[in-house]
Amino acid sequence: MHIAEGFLPPAQAAAWTAAAAPFVVHGVHSLTRAVRADPEAKLLLGASGAFCFVLSALKIPSVTGSSSHPTGVGLGAVLFRPPVMAALGTVTLLFQALLLAHGGLTTLGANVFSMAVVGPWVGYAAYRSVRALASRLPEQTSLGAGVFAAAFAASLSTYTVTSLQLALAFPDAAGGVAGAFVKFATVFSITQIPLSVVEGLVTVVIVRLLSTV
Amino acid sequence: MTPATATGTAPVLAVRDLEFGYADAPPVFRGLELEVPTGGVLAVLGPNGGGKTTLLRLLAGSLAPKRGRVLVDGEPVRPGRRGAADLRRRVQLVFQDPDDQLFSASVRQDVSFGPVNQGLDRREAAERVDGALAALGLEGLADRPVHLLSYGQRKRVALAGALAMRPSVLVLDEPTAGLDPMGVEAMLETLDGLRAGGATLVVSTHDVDLAYRWAERVALIDHGLLAEGAARRVLADRDLLSAARLRPAWGPAVERTLRKAGLLAEGEEPPSTPEELAALLR
Amino acid sequence: MTPATATGTAPVLAVRDLEFGYADAPPVFRGLELEVPTGGVLAVLGPNGGGKTTLLRLLAGSLAPKRGRVLVDGEPVRPGRRGAADLRRRVQLVFQDPDDQLFSASVRQDVSFGPVNQGLDRREAAERVDGALAALGLEGLADRPVHLLSYGQRKRVALAGALAMRPSVLVLDEPTAGLDPMGVEAMLETLDGLRAGGATLVVSTHDVDLAYRWAERVALIDHGLLAEGAARRVLADRDLLSAARLRPAWGPAVERTLRKAGLLAEGEEPPSTPEELAALLR
Amino acid sequence: MLTIDAEAYRSPWRTVHPAVKGVLFGGLLVCALALPAWPGAALAGAVALAFGLGPARVPPRKLLRTGLGPLAFIATGAAALLVSVGGPDGPIAWDPQGAARAAELTGRASAAVVCQLLFAFTTPLADLLPRLSRAGLPPALVEVVALIYRMLFVALDTARRVGAAQAGRLGYANRRNRVRSLGALGAALFVRSYDRAARLQRGLECRGYTGALTVLVDDIPLRASALAAAAVPAVLVAAAALTLGAWT
């Protein structure tokens, strides 16, 4: 769920950019450090970024037809760790805005905050906690549960943050920010919740296959 | 071209008045008519970018025509998803690059992808898989990981995956591309085995020599159908070949040489490979 | 094989007593000796998996030999990184798949990588880029994005990137693979232009017909060097070809036919393509 | 292929310096966001469209088709403003000011989307990305971004072909198959992306790669006068909108 160009008031767009900036700067820092240590890292990061973009462009089947969806946020967090995802996710979102018209340039900060910062961190936290809780279960089951939790939680938290961002920008006349949050969360839940489940399942298939190669 | 020749059986696959084009580009085909006779090999020849792969994908339901119809066993394919799924079940396309088709961990798992998607039960799917592996001499590789196989072996596995669907027609995009001479021979032998079993094969290639010696019929494609007919006749026509931006084959020129020199008796088959020519001279 | 023939100039590239193998596998080469004479085309032929690409990578410094040496202009390449970098500068390898070498979205930027990386100044680098693009007839595509080019065009751009390095030797892995007949002709014409300009080309292929008509010398490779010599001589030897798991070419068999039939005068060049044979018959 | 990307390379404005296009469409974008929506955003959108469809010759149908996605988001989001929740008139009620707010938001955001799209439709990323290092971004980052841009087309191509092959074997015939096929596609894509990286590493080493991917970037002359001229439409829109606004 990408916030379109011009949808946020300028002050809020700037505020979200400022909020996302430290995470992105930190991500870029760890990225440039990796590249300096090993020239091969540059090509691996290029391939990873391309992978993230294409994954996000895959059409996930859902009840309401295919929909643009931040696919791969949870998977990326598990595969590349949240700091690197902050950088790769930002590049992906920039390319989505310029090449696919998904999301905007002034709203890039807000979208980065939800999809490249909060989503990966929540997904990664979910993955670690489920793995810790399920450590006694067989490896395949524990991995599957952890990955599903990562993808589902990343997807759902992204959607929650986006709804919150919209609520802060357009508080309800009567219900205020809380009322507006309920409105936006409801409007977008029709597509986003089933998508999160399907994305969780697809991600489990991906990781299962990758762990057998 | 008549819808179905009165003399023979109906063609297993046919396209009528087909139109197709990619976005932002002039149509590749307009009013295309083509029939694939039941049994034997139809080779589709033409330059890169001339529409060979596009035609193959249209025949196999992997692309939807803008206008016109595809007919299987004389019956038009219904438009929409159901029709496309039906067409795909009956016409299987094997891609040029096997890596486009192989995405499972093991050979057996990969070959079972189609049968499982068809909703067959375990036993029946396993039977199909074993049959396809046996037909391609892949039994020994069934449990090997796909990425450890050679290019030629991967090409075979991709073919097995299509065969396991038990299609009426097998459509192969450049089945010999990237193979070395022995690999080409082995692939042709395999396909000959399928042909002998009654299969209908549609094969794209730009190897004119190969089509001349191996296909019964050829279709020359370059943004439309330039010619269609018996391989030996069409591929001996140098004007047609040059119109299709292809180069002449050795076969026809060698045959003329031999006839001129009186080295080939009336009614004797001309040699179709350098080996046969050498044997003739001995 | 003698280190450097007393009569000619020193070979531009040579390997001496070379050993190489991949981990966990028997060695591909052991005690390999090979010389690449200055100027002209040396075709490397052999089956897939026989070591063609490995040899090419060893020649170009993309793999390090376990034992033995590579010599450029008679001088051994020093071991270690510096030596390898030096070898890579003088011997440029063009991979079969252009996407293995093209990293930039813009044709001109991609071709400029080598010269800029060598530390040339802007003006000189731009000159090199323009020269390489012109030599390959790519001037019109300089500002097109790489991802919108055809496979054949991308192959040319990869070649231009190597050419812009002004190497002593160009090593090309299957430069005609995946191209259609006209694409093959165009590529050969381009390479002929480089050959006429004095370039030394090492080209791998499994197209025996192509090597027969186009290369001066050939090396047959199948886990070691089976034979090396003048193309017309080596490729007419059917036992050698069969030892290298290759199939005979049309050329030698056709030549024998013509001589037997008295259709070729003493000292007259035999036809090397079907077109030439047809012209001869007219 | 990606429509916007392919059109950008074909654009007659490709030879214009990216900064000039950035000032033109960016200026109008700022107008759309900062001025009163009526008539500011409407004017900004109309002027941007006039430039885009006029001299920049952006094909209107492709512009519309790519704009449908963000417009759908805008419509859905704005629709939420029509109602109010938890007020005195019950849990859900029409918001009397809702229609005006929704209309304002729709107009503003649509105009902004048009400005963004027109910049993207006239500015190929191959021309834009190498210039980012001059804008102060670390060169290593710019090189990685440029690599991602090149490699994503190779990966997209792979994804399309693998997807078509799966569809041919009924991989997308029902929902269950679809989940399995998409998972297999994602895994194949990941493995192939890493293989691609290793092969490109090998290929670039042969071209002398030791860590830096520096290339020659063509100089497109950037004249101050052109930059100033590109700012004029936005200034005029702002002036017009403020004067009109003062009258009404």
PDB file of N, CA and C in Angstrom, chain B residues 141-193:
ATOM      1  N   LEU B 141      18.594 -40.213 -13.124  1.00  0.00           N
ATOM      2  CA  LEU B 141      18.811 -38.871 -12.581  1.00  0.00           C
ATOM      3  C   LEU B 141      17.653 -38.395 -11.725  1.00  0.00           C
ATOM      4  N   ALA B 142      16.652 -39.250 -11.524  1.00  0.00           N
ATOM      5  CA  ALA B 142      15.389 -38.803 -10.919  1.00  0.00           C
ATOM      6  C   ALA B 142      15.581 -38.069  -9.596  1.00  0.00           C
ATOM      7  N   ASP B 143      16.533 -38.498  -8.783  1.00  0.00           N
ATOM      8  CA  ASP B 143      16.656 -37.886  -7.466  1.00  0.00           C
ATOM      9  C   ASP B 143      17.808 -36.897  -7.376  1.00  0.00           C
ATOM     10  N   ARG B 144      18.380 -36.546  -8.522  1.00  0.00           N
ATOM     11  CA  ARG B 144      19.492 -35.593  -8.512  1.00  0.00           C
ATOM     12  C   ARG B 144      18.941 -34.173  -8.444  1.00  0.00           C
ATOM     13  N   PRO B 145      19.684 -33.284  -7.760  1.00  0.00           N
ATOM     14  CA  PRO B 145      19.262 -31.879  -7.793  1.00  0.00           C
ATOM     15  C   PRO B 145      19.454 -31.306  -9.192  1.00  0.00           C
ATOM     16  N   VAL B 146      18.470 -30.520  -9.624  1.00  0.00           N
ATOM     17  CA  VAL B 146      18.462 -30.027 -10.998  1.00  0.00           C
ATOM     18  C   VAL B 146      19.704 -29.191 -11.317  1.00  0.00           C
ATOM     19  N   HIS B 147      20.152 -28.395 -10.336  1.00  0.00           N
ATOM     20  CA  HIS B 147      21.232 -27.461 -10.674  1.00  0.00           C
ATOM     21  C   HIS B 147      22.584 -28.154 -10.821  1.00  0.00           C
ATOM     22  N   LEU B 148      22.663 -29.446 -10.515  1.00  0.00           N
ATOM     23  CA  LEU B 148      23.935 -30.151 -10.723  1.00  0.00           C
ATOM     24  C   LEU B 148      23.979 -30.862 -12.076  1.00  0.00           C
ATOM     25  N   LEU B 149      22.907 -30.751 -12.860  1.00  0.00           N
ATOM     26  CA  LEU B 149      22.882 -31.427 -14.160  1.00  0.00           C
ATOM     27  C   LEU B 149      23.558 -30.568 -15.222  1.00  0.00           C
ATOM     28  N   SER B 150      23.999 -31.218 -16.297  1.00  0.00           N
ATOM     29  CA  SER B 150      24.562 -30.468 -17.421  1.00  0.00           C
ATOM     30  C   SER B 150      23.429 -29.790 -18.187  1.00  0.00           C
ATOM     31  N   TYR B 151      23.803 -28.880 -19.066  1.00  0.00           N
ATOM     32  CA  TYR B 151      22.809 -28.147 -19.851  1.00  0.00           C
ATOM     33  C   TYR B 151      21.940 -29.113 -20.664  1.00  0.00           C
ATOM     34  N   GLY B 152      22.576 -30.066 -21.302  1.00  0.00           N
ATOM     35  CA  GLY B 152      21.839 -31.038 -22.112  1.00  0.00           C
ATOM     36  C   GLY B 152      20.878 -31.857 -21.264  1.00  0.00           C
ATOM     37  N   GLN B 153      21.318 -32.245 -20.078  1.00  0.00           N
ATOM     38  CA  GLN B 153      20.429 -33.001 -19.192  1.00  0.00           C
ATOM     39  C   GLN B 153      19.263 -32.140 -18.736  1.00  0.00           C
ATOM     40  N   ARG B 154      19.538 -30.876 -18.439  1.00  0.00           N
ATOM     41  CA  ARG B 154      18.440 -29.998 -18.012  1.00  0.00           C
ATOM     42  C   ARG B 154      17.421 -29.825 -19.133  1.00  0.00           C
ATOM     43  N   LYS B 155      17.914 -29.771 -20.374  1.00  0.00           N
ATOM     44  CA  LYS B 155      16.988 -29.649 -21.504  1.00  0.00           C
ATOM     45  C   LYS B 155      16.071 -30.866 -21.561  1.00  0.00           C
ATOM     46  N   ARG B 156      16.629 -32.044 -21.267  1.00  0.00           N
ATOM     47  CA  ARG B 156      15.841 -33.260 -21.250  1.00  0.00           C
ATOM     48  C   ARG B 156      14.808 -33.250 -20.133  1.00  0.00           C
ATOM     49  N   VAL B 157      15.222 -32.759 -18.960  1.00  0.00           N
ATOM     50  CA  VAL B 157      14.290 -32.727 -17.834  1.00  0.00           C
ATOM     51  C   VAL B 157      13.118 -31.796 -18.158  1.00  0.00           C
ATOM     52  N   ALA B 158      13.415 -30.657 -18.789  1.00  0.00           N
ATOM     53  CA  ALA B 158      12.348 -29.731 -19.160  1.00  0.00           C
ATOM     54  C   ALA B 158      11.370 -30.414 -20.117  1.00  0.00           C
ATOM     55  N   LEU B 159      11.919 -31.196 -21.039  1.00  0.00           N
ATOM     56  CA  LEU B 159      11.077 -31.926 -21.988  1.00  0.00           C
ATOM     57  C   LEU B 159      10.238 -32.971 -21.256  1.00  0.00           C
ATOM     58  N   ALA B 160      10.847 -33.643 -20.270  1.00  0.00           N
ATOM     59  CA  ALA B 160      10.109 -34.640 -19.490  1.00  0.00           C
ATOM     60  C   ALA B 160       8.941 -33.988 -18.760  1.00  0.00           C
ATOM     61  N   GLY B 161       9.170 -32.778 -18.245  1.00  0.00           N
ATOM     62  CA  GLY B 161       8.109 -32.067 -17.542  1.00  0.00           C
ATOM     63  C   GLY B 161       6.908 -31.808 -18.435  1.00  0.00           C
ATOM     64  N   ALA B 162       7.166 -31.505 -19.693  1.00  0.00           N
ATOM     65  CA  ALA B 162       6.074 -31.275 -20.640  1.00  0.00           C
ATOM     66  C   ALA B 162       5.400 -32.600 -20.998  1.00  0.00           C
ATOM     67  N   LEU B 163       6.210 -33.616 -21.206  1.00  0.00           N
ATOM     68  CA  LEU B 163       5.704 -34.922 -21.614  1.00  0.00           C
ATOM     69  C   LEU B 163       4.786 -35.520 -20.560  1.00  0.00           C
ATOM     70  N   ALA B 164       5.100 -35.233 -19.289  1.00  0.00           N
ATOM     71  CA  ALA B 164       4.302 -35.778 -18.183  1.00  0.00           C
ATOM     72  C   ALA B 164       2.878 -35.240 -18.192  1.00  0.00           C
ATOM     73  N   MET B 165       2.648 -34.179 -18.952  1.00  0.00           N
ATOM     74  CA  MET B 165       1.294 -33.645 -19.077  1.00  0.00           C
ATOM     75  C   MET B 165       0.482 -34.431 -20.099  1.00  0.00           C
ATOM     76  N   ARG B 166       1.128 -35.382 -20.797  1.00  0.00           N
ATOM     77  CA  ARG B 166       0.481 -36.164 -21.869  1.00  0.00           C
ATOM     78  C   ARG B 166      -0.264 -35.277 -22.865  1.00  0.00           C
ATOM     79  N   PRO B 167       0.458 -34.369 -23.504  1.00  0.00           N
ATOM     80  CA  PRO B 167      -0.207 -33.450 -24.444  1.00  0.00           C
ATOM     81  C   PRO B 167      -0.473 -34.107 -25.794  1.00  0.00           C
ATOM     82  N   SER B 168      -1.382 -33.525 -26.566  1.00  0.00           N
ATOM     83  CA  SER B 168      -1.595 -33.986 -27.940  1.00  0.00           C
ATOM     84  C   SER B 168      -0.469 -33.505 -28.839  1.00  0.00           C
ATOM     85  N   VAL B 169       0.046 -32.319 -28.540  1.00  0.00           N
ATOM     86  CA  VAL B 169       1.107 -31.725 -29.358  1.00  0.00           C
ATOM     87  C   VAL B 169       2.218 -31.222 -28.433  1.00  0.00           C
ATOM     88  N   LEU B 170       3.461 -31.496 -28.820  1.00  0.00           N
ATOM     89  CA  LEU B 170       4.603 -30.945 -28.108  1.00  0.00           C
ATOM     90  C   LEU B 170       5.196 -29.831 -28.956  1.00  0.00           C
ATOM     91  N   VAL B 171       5.320 -28.644 -28.372  1.00  0.00           N
ATOM     92  CA  VAL B 171       5.880 -27.503 -29.092  1.00  0.00           C
ATOM     93  C   VAL B 171       7.229 -27.198 -28.465  1.00  0.00           C
ATOM     94  N   LEU B 172       8.302 -27.264 -29.252  1.00  0.00           N
ATOM     95  CA  LEU B 172       9.646 -27.093 -28.691  1.00  0.00           C
ATOM     96  C   LEU B 172      10.347 -25.893 -29.304  1.00  0.00           C
ATOM     97  N   ASP B 173      10.758 -24.968 -28.446  1.00  0.00           N
ATOM     98  CA  ASP B 173      11.461 -23.781 -28.922  1.00  0.00           C
ATOM     99  C   ASP B 173      12.958 -24.081 -28.951  1.00  0.00           C
ATOM    100  N   GLU B 174      13.508 -24.162 -30.131  1.00  0.00           N
ATOM    101  CA  GLU B 174      14.948 -24.383 -30.310  1.00  0.00           C
ATOM    102  C   GLU B 174      15.470 -25.549 -29.454  1.00  0.00           C
ATOM    103  N   PRO B 175      14.955 -26.749 -29.668  1.00  0.00           N
ATOM    104  CA  PRO B 175      15.375 -27.851 -28.785  1.00  0.00           C
ATOM    105  C   PRO B 175      16.851 -28.205 -28.916  1.00  0.00           C
ATOM    106  N   THR B 176      17.507 -27.806 -30.006  1.00  0.00           N
ATOM    107  CA  THR B 176      18.913 -28.184 -30.179  1.00  0.00           C
ATOM    108  C   THR B 176      19.872 -27.027 -29.902  1.00  0.00           C
ATOM    109  N   ALA B 177      19.327 -25.831 -29.623  1.00  0.00           N
ATOM    110  CA  ALA B 177      20.210 -24.675 -29.404  1.00  0.00           C
ATOM    111  C   ALA B 177      21.051 -24.882 -28.155  1.00  0.00           C
ATOM    112  N   GLY B 178      22.319 -24.540 -28.247  1.00  0.00           N
ATOM    113  CA  GLY B 178      23.207 -24.637 -27.099  1.00  0.00           C
ATOM    114  C   GLY B 178      23.766 -26.026 -26.871  1.00  0.00           C
ATOM    115  N   LEU B 179      23.314 -27.004 -27.647  1.00  0.00           N
ATOM    116  CA  LEU B 179      23.842 -28.359 -27.499  1.00  0.00           C
ATOM    117  C   LEU B 179      25.030 -28.548 -28.436  1.00  0.00           C
ATOM    118  N   ASP B 180      25.952 -29.416 -28.048  1.00  0.00           N
ATOM    119  CA  ASP B 180      27.057 -29.709 -28.951  1.00  0.00           C
ATOM    120  C   ASP B 180      26.605 -30.792 -29.937  1.00  0.00           C
ATOM    121  N   PRO B 181      27.415 -31.078 -30.963  1.00  0.00           N
ATOM    122  CA  PRO B 181      26.952 -31.989 -32.014  1.00  0.00           C
ATOM    123  C   PRO B 181      26.394 -33.315 -31.479  1.00  0.00           C
ATOM    124  N   MET B 182      27.077 -33.930 -30.505  1.00  0.00           N
ATOM    125  CA  MET B 182      26.573 -35.192 -29.967  1.00  0.00           C
ATOM    126  C   MET B 182      25.268 -34.976 -29.211  1.00  0.00           C
ATOM    127  N   GLY B 183      25.191 -33.856 -28.513  1.00  0.00           N
ATOM    128  CA  GLY B 183      23.967 -33.516 -27.789  1.00  0.00           C
ATOM    129  C   GLY B 183      22.797 -33.321 -28.744  1.00  0.00           C
ATOM    130  N   VAL B 184      23.082 -32.691 -29.910  1.00  0.00           N
ATOM    131  CA  VAL B 184      22.035 -32.503 -30.916  1.00  0.00           C
ATOM    132  C   VAL B 184      21.549 -33.860 -31.395  1.00  0.00           C
ATOM    133  N   GLU B 185      22.492 -34.763 -31.690  1.00  0.00           N
ATOM    134  CA  GLU B 185      22.101 -36.091 -32.171  1.00  0.00           C
ATOM    135  C   GLU B 185      21.242 -36.814 -31.141  1.00  0.00           C
ATOM    136  N   ALA B 186      21.676 -36.740 -29.882  1.00  0.00           N
ATOM    137  CA  ALA B 186      20.932 -37.440 -28.833  1.00  0.00           C
ATOM    138  C   ALA B 186      19.525 -36.860 -28.701  1.00  0.00           C
ATOM    139  N   MET B 187      19.410 -35.544 -28.781  1.00  0.00           N
ATOM    140  CA  MET B 187      18.091 -34.914 -28.689  1.00  0.00           C
ATOM    141  C   MET B 187      17.216 -35.332 -29.862  1.00  0.00           C
ATOM    142  N   LEU B 188      17.805 -35.367 -31.073  1.00  0.00           N
ATOM    143  CA  LEU B 188      17.011 -35.760 -32.246  1.00  0.00           C
ATOM    144  C   LEU B 188      16.551 -37.211 -32.122  1.00  0.00           C
ATOM    145  N   GLU B 189      17.435 -38.059 -31.602  1.00  0.00           N
ATOM    146  CA  GLU B 189      17.044 -39.454 -31.422  1.00  0.00           C
ATOM    147  C   GLU B 189      15.857 -39.568 -30.463  1.00  0.00           C
ATOM    148  N   THR B 190      15.942 -38.806 -29.373  1.00  0.00           N
ATOM    149  CA  THR B 190      14.830 -38.816 -28.415  1.00  0.00           C
ATOM    150  C   THR B 190      13.536 -38.369 -29.074  1.00  0.00           C
ATOM    151  N   LEU B 191      13.633 -37.266 -29.826  1.00  0.00           N
ATOM    152  CA  LEU B 191      12.432 -36.753 -30.472  1.00  0.00           C
ATOM    153  C   LEU B 191      11.935 -37.723 -31.542  1.00  0.00           C
ATOM    154  N   ASP B 192      12.877 -38.395 -32.212  1.00  0.00           N
ATOM    155  CA  ASP B 192      12.483 -39.414 -33.186  1.00  0.00           C
ATOM    156  C   ASP B 192      11.692 -40.521 -32.507  1.00  0.00           C
ATOM    157  N   GLY B 193      12.120 -40.876 -31.286  1.00  0.00           N
ATOM    158  CA  GLY B 193      11.397 -41.895 -30.520  1.00  0.00           C
ATOM    159  C   GLY B 193       9.962 -41.457 -30.275  1.00  0.00           C
TER     160      GLY B 193
END
